[in-house]
mmCIF file of C-alpha atoms in Angstrom:
data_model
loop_
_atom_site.group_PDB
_atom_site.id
_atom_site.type_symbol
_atom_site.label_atom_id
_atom_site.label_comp_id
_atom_site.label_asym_id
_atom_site.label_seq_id
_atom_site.Cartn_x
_atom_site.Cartn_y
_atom_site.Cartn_z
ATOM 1 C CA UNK A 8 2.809 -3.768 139.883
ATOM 2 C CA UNK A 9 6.060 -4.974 138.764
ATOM 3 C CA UNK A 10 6.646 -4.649 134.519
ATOM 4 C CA UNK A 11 9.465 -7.044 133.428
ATOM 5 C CA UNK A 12 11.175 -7.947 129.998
ATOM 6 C CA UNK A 13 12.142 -11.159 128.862
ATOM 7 C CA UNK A 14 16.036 -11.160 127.619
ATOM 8 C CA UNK A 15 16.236 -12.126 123.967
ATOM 9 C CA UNK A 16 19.029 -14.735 123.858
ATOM 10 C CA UNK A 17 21.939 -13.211 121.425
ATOM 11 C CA UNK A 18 20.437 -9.457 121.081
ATOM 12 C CA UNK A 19 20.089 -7.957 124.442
ATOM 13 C CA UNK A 20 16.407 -6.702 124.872
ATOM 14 C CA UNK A 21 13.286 -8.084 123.138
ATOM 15 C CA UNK A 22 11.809 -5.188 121.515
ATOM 16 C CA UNK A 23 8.444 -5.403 122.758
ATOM 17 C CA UNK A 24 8.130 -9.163 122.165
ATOM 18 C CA UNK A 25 7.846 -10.964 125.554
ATOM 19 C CA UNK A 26 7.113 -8.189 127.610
ATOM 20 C CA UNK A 27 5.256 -9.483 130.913
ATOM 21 C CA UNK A 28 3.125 -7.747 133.451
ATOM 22 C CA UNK A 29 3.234 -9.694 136.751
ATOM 23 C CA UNK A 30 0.937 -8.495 139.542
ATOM 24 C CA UNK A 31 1.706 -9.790 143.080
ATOM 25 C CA UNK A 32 -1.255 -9.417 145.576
ATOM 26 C CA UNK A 33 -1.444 -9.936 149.210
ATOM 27 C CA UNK A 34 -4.178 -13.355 148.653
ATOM 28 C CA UNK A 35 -7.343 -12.320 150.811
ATOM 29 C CA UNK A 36 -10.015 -12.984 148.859
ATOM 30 C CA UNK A 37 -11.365 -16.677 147.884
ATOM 31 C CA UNK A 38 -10.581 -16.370 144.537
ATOM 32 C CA UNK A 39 -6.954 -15.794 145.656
ATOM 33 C CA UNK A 40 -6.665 -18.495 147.951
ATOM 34 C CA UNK A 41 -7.992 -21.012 145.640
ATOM 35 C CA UNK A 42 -5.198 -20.155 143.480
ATOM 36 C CA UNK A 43 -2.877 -20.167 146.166
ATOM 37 C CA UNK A 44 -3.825 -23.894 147.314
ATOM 38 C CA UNK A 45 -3.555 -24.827 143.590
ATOM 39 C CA UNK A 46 0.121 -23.695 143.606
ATOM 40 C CA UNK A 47 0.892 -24.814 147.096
ATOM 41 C CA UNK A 48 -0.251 -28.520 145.516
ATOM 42 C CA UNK A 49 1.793 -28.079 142.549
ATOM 43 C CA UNK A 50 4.508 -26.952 144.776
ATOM 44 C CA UNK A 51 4.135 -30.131 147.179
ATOM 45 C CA UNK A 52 4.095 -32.012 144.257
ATOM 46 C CA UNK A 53 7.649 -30.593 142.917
ATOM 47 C CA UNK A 54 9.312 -31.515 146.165
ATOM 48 C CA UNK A 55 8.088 -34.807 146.686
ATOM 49 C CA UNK A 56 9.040 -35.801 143.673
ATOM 50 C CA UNK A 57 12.512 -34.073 143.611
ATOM 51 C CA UNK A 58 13.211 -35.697 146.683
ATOM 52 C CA UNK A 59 12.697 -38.805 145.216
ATOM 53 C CA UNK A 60 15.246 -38.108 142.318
ATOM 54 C CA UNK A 61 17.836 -36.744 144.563
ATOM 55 C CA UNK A 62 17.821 -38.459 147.498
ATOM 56 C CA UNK A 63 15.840 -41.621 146.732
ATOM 57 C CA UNK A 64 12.979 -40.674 149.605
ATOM 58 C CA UNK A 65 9.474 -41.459 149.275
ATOM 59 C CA UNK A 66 7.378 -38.534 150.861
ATOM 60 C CA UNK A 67 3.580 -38.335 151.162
ATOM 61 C CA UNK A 68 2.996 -35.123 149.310
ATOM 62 C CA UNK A 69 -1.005 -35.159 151.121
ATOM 63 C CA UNK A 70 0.183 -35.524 154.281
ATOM 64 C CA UNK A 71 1.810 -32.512 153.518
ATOM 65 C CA UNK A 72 -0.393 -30.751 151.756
ATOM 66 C CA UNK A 73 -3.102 -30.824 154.547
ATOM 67 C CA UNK A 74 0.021 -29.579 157.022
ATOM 68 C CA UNK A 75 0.800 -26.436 155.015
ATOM 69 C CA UNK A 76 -3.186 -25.819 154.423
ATOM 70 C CA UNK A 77 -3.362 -26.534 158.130
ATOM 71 C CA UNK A 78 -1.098 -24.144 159.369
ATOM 72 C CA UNK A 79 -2.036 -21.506 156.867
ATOM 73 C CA UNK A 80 -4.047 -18.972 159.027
ATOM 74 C CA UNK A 81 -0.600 -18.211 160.553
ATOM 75 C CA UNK A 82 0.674 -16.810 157.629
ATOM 76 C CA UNK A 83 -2.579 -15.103 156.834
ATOM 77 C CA UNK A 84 -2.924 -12.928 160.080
ATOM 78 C CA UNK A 85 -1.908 -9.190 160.605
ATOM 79 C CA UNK A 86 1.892 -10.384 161.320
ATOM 80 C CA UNK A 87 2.196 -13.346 158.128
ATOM 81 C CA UNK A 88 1.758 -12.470 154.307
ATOM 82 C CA UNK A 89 0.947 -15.086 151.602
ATOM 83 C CA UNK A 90 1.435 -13.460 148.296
ATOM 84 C CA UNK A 91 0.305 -14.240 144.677
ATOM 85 C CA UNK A 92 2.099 -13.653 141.928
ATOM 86 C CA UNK A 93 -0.178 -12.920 138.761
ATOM 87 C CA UNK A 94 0.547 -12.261 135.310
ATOM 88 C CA UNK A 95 -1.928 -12.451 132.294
ATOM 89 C CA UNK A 96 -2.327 -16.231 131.273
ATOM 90 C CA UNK A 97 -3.002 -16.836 135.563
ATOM 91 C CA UNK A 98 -1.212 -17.666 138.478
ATOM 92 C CA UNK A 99 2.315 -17.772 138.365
ATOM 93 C CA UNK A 100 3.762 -18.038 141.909
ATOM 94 C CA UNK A 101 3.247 -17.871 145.544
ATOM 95 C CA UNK A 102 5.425 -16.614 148.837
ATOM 96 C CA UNK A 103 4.651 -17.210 152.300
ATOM 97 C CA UNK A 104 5.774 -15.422 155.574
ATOM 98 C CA UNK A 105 4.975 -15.204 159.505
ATOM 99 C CA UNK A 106 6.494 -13.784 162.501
ATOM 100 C CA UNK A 107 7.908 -16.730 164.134
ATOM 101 C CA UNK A 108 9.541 -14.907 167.622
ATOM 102 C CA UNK A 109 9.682 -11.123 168.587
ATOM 103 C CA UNK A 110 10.172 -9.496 165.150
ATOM 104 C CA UNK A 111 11.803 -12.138 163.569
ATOM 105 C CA UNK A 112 9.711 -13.101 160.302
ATOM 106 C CA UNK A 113 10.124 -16.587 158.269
ATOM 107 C CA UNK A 114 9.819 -17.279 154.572
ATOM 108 C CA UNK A 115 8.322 -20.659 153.545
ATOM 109 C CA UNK A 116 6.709 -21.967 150.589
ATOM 110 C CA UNK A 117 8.320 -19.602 147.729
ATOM 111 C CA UNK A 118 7.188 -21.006 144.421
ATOM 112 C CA UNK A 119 7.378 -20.271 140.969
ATOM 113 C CA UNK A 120 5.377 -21.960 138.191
ATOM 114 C CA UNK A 121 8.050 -23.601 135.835
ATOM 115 C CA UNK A 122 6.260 -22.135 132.737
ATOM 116 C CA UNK A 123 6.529 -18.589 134.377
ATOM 117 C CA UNK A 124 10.367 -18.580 135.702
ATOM 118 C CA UNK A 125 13.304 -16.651 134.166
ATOM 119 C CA UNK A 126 11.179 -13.535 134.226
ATOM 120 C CA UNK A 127 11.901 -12.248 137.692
ATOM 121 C CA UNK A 128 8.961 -13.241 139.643
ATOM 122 C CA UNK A 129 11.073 -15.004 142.265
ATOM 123 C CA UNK A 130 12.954 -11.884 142.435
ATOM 124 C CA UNK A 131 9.714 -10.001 142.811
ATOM 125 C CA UNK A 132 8.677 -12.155 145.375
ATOM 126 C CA UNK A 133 11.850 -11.695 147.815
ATOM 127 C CA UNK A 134 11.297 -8.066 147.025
ATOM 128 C CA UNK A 135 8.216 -7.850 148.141
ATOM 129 C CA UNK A 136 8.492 -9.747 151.268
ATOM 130 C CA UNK A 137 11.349 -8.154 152.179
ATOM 131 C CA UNK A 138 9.337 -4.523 151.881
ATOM 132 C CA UNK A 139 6.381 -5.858 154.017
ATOM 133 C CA UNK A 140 8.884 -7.409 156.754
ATOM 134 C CA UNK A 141 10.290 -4.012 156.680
ATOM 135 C CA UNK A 142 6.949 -2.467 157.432
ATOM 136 C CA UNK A 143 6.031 -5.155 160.051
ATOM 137 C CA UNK A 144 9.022 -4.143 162.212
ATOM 138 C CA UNK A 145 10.924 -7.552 161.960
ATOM 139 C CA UNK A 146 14.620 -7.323 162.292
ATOM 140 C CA UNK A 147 15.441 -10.125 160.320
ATOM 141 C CA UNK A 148 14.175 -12.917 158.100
ATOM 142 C CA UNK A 149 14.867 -16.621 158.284
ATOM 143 C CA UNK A 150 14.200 -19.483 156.035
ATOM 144 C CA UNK A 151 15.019 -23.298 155.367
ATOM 145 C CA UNK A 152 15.161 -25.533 152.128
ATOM 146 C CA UNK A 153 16.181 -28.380 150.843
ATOM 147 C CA UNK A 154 19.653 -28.681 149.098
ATOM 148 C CA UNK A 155 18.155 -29.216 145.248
ATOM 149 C CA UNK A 156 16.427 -25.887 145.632
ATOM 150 C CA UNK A 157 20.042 -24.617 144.066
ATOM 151 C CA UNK A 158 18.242 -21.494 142.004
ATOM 152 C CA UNK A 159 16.395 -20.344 144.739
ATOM 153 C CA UNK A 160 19.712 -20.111 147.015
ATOM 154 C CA UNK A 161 21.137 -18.531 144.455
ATOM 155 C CA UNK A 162 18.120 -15.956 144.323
ATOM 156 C CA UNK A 163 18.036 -15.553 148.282
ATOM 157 C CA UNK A 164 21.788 -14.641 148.449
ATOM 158 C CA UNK A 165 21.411 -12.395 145.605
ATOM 159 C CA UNK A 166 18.713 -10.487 148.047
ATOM 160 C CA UNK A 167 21.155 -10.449 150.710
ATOM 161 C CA UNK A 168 20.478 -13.954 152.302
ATOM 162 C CA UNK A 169 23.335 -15.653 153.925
ATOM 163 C CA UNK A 170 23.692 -19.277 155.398
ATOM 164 C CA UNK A 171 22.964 -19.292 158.956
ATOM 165 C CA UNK A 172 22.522 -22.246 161.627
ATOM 166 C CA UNK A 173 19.229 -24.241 162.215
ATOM 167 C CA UNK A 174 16.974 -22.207 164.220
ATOM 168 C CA UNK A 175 14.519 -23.845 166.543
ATOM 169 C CA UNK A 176 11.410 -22.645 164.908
ATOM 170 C CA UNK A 177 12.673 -24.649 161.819
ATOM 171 C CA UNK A 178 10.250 -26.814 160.567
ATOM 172 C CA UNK A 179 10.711 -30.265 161.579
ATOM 173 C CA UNK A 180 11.972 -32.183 157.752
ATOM 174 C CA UNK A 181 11.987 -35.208 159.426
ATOM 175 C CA UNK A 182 14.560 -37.902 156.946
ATOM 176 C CA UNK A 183 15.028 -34.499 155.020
ATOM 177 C CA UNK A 184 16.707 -32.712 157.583
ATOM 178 C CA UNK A 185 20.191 -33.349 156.528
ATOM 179 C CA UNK A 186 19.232 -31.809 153.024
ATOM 180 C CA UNK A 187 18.289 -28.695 154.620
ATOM 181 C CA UNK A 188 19.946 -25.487 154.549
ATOM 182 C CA UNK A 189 19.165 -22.414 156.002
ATOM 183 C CA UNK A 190 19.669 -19.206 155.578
ATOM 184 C CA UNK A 191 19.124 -15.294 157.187
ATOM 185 C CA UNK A 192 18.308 -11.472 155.963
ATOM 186 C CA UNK A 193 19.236 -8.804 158.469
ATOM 187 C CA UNK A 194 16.739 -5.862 157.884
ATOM 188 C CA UNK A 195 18.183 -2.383 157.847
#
């Protein structure tokens, strides 16, 4: 359980206005998962159309949706995580991550609800998957995304992520891929 406070703008701490409890679970259960695909929609959703405003692209945000909900048993066995990230009023974000080679874990699909950001859940998130890589052995982490994803870069390298090359287990972006980015955590 991970008890954040919401900064008051122009008097440092809210005095016990705005004080959130955000729960993040490893999503097992069907309740879980339901919320999860709900948020991996929403998420979908988000990218297609910021793609569109940024780089003028048309994506099919189904096709894509039945890929991720396709390929999420990987991220659901004994060497992925999908995690759910729960506060009071409901879901407010998910994190995926699987062992792509040897030790070698990837992040995909980190998304918080815009209603719930600015109170640390991303940040509780990389935390989290960091702790469970950690436990799983991997030596390092790896992830991709897009270029307008400019807060979440800027959340990754405050974890410790650092730009790296393409790696071949990227995902394949297809007229995307020179938007993409990617980036690396070297476990202790």
């Amino acid at each position: 359980v991970v008890r954040e406070e919401k900064l008051c703008p122009f008097s440092g701490r809210c005095s016990g206005i705005g004080t959130y409890m955000t729960t993040i679970v490893r999503a097992i259960n069907a309740g879980d998962l339901a919320a999860v695909r709900d948020l991996l929609g929403e998420y979908l959703a988000w990218v297609v159309a910021e793609a569109k405003i940024h780089y003028g692209m048309e994506l099919d945000g189904q096709a894509a949706l039945e890929y991720s909900l396709g390929d999420i048993e990987t991220y659901l066995s004994s060497r992925g995580r999908v995690f759910l990230a729960q506060e009071d009023e409901g879901p407010a974000g998910i994190a995926f991550m699987r062992e792509i080679r040897a030790n070698v874990g990837e992040i995909k699909r980190m998304y918080v609800r815009p209603a719930y950001r600015g109170r640390k859940i991303g940040q509780g998130l990389i935390k989290r998957l960091i702790e469970d890589a950690g436990d799983l052995g991997f030596s390092a982490l790896l992830l991709d995304s897009t270029q307008f994803m400019a807060s979440a870069h800027a959340l990754y390298r405050a974890a410790g992520f650092t730009d790296t090359d393409a790696y071949p287990e990227a995902e394949d972006h297809g007229a995307l891929t020179e938007f993409v980015i990617h980036m690396k955590y070297e476990l202790p």
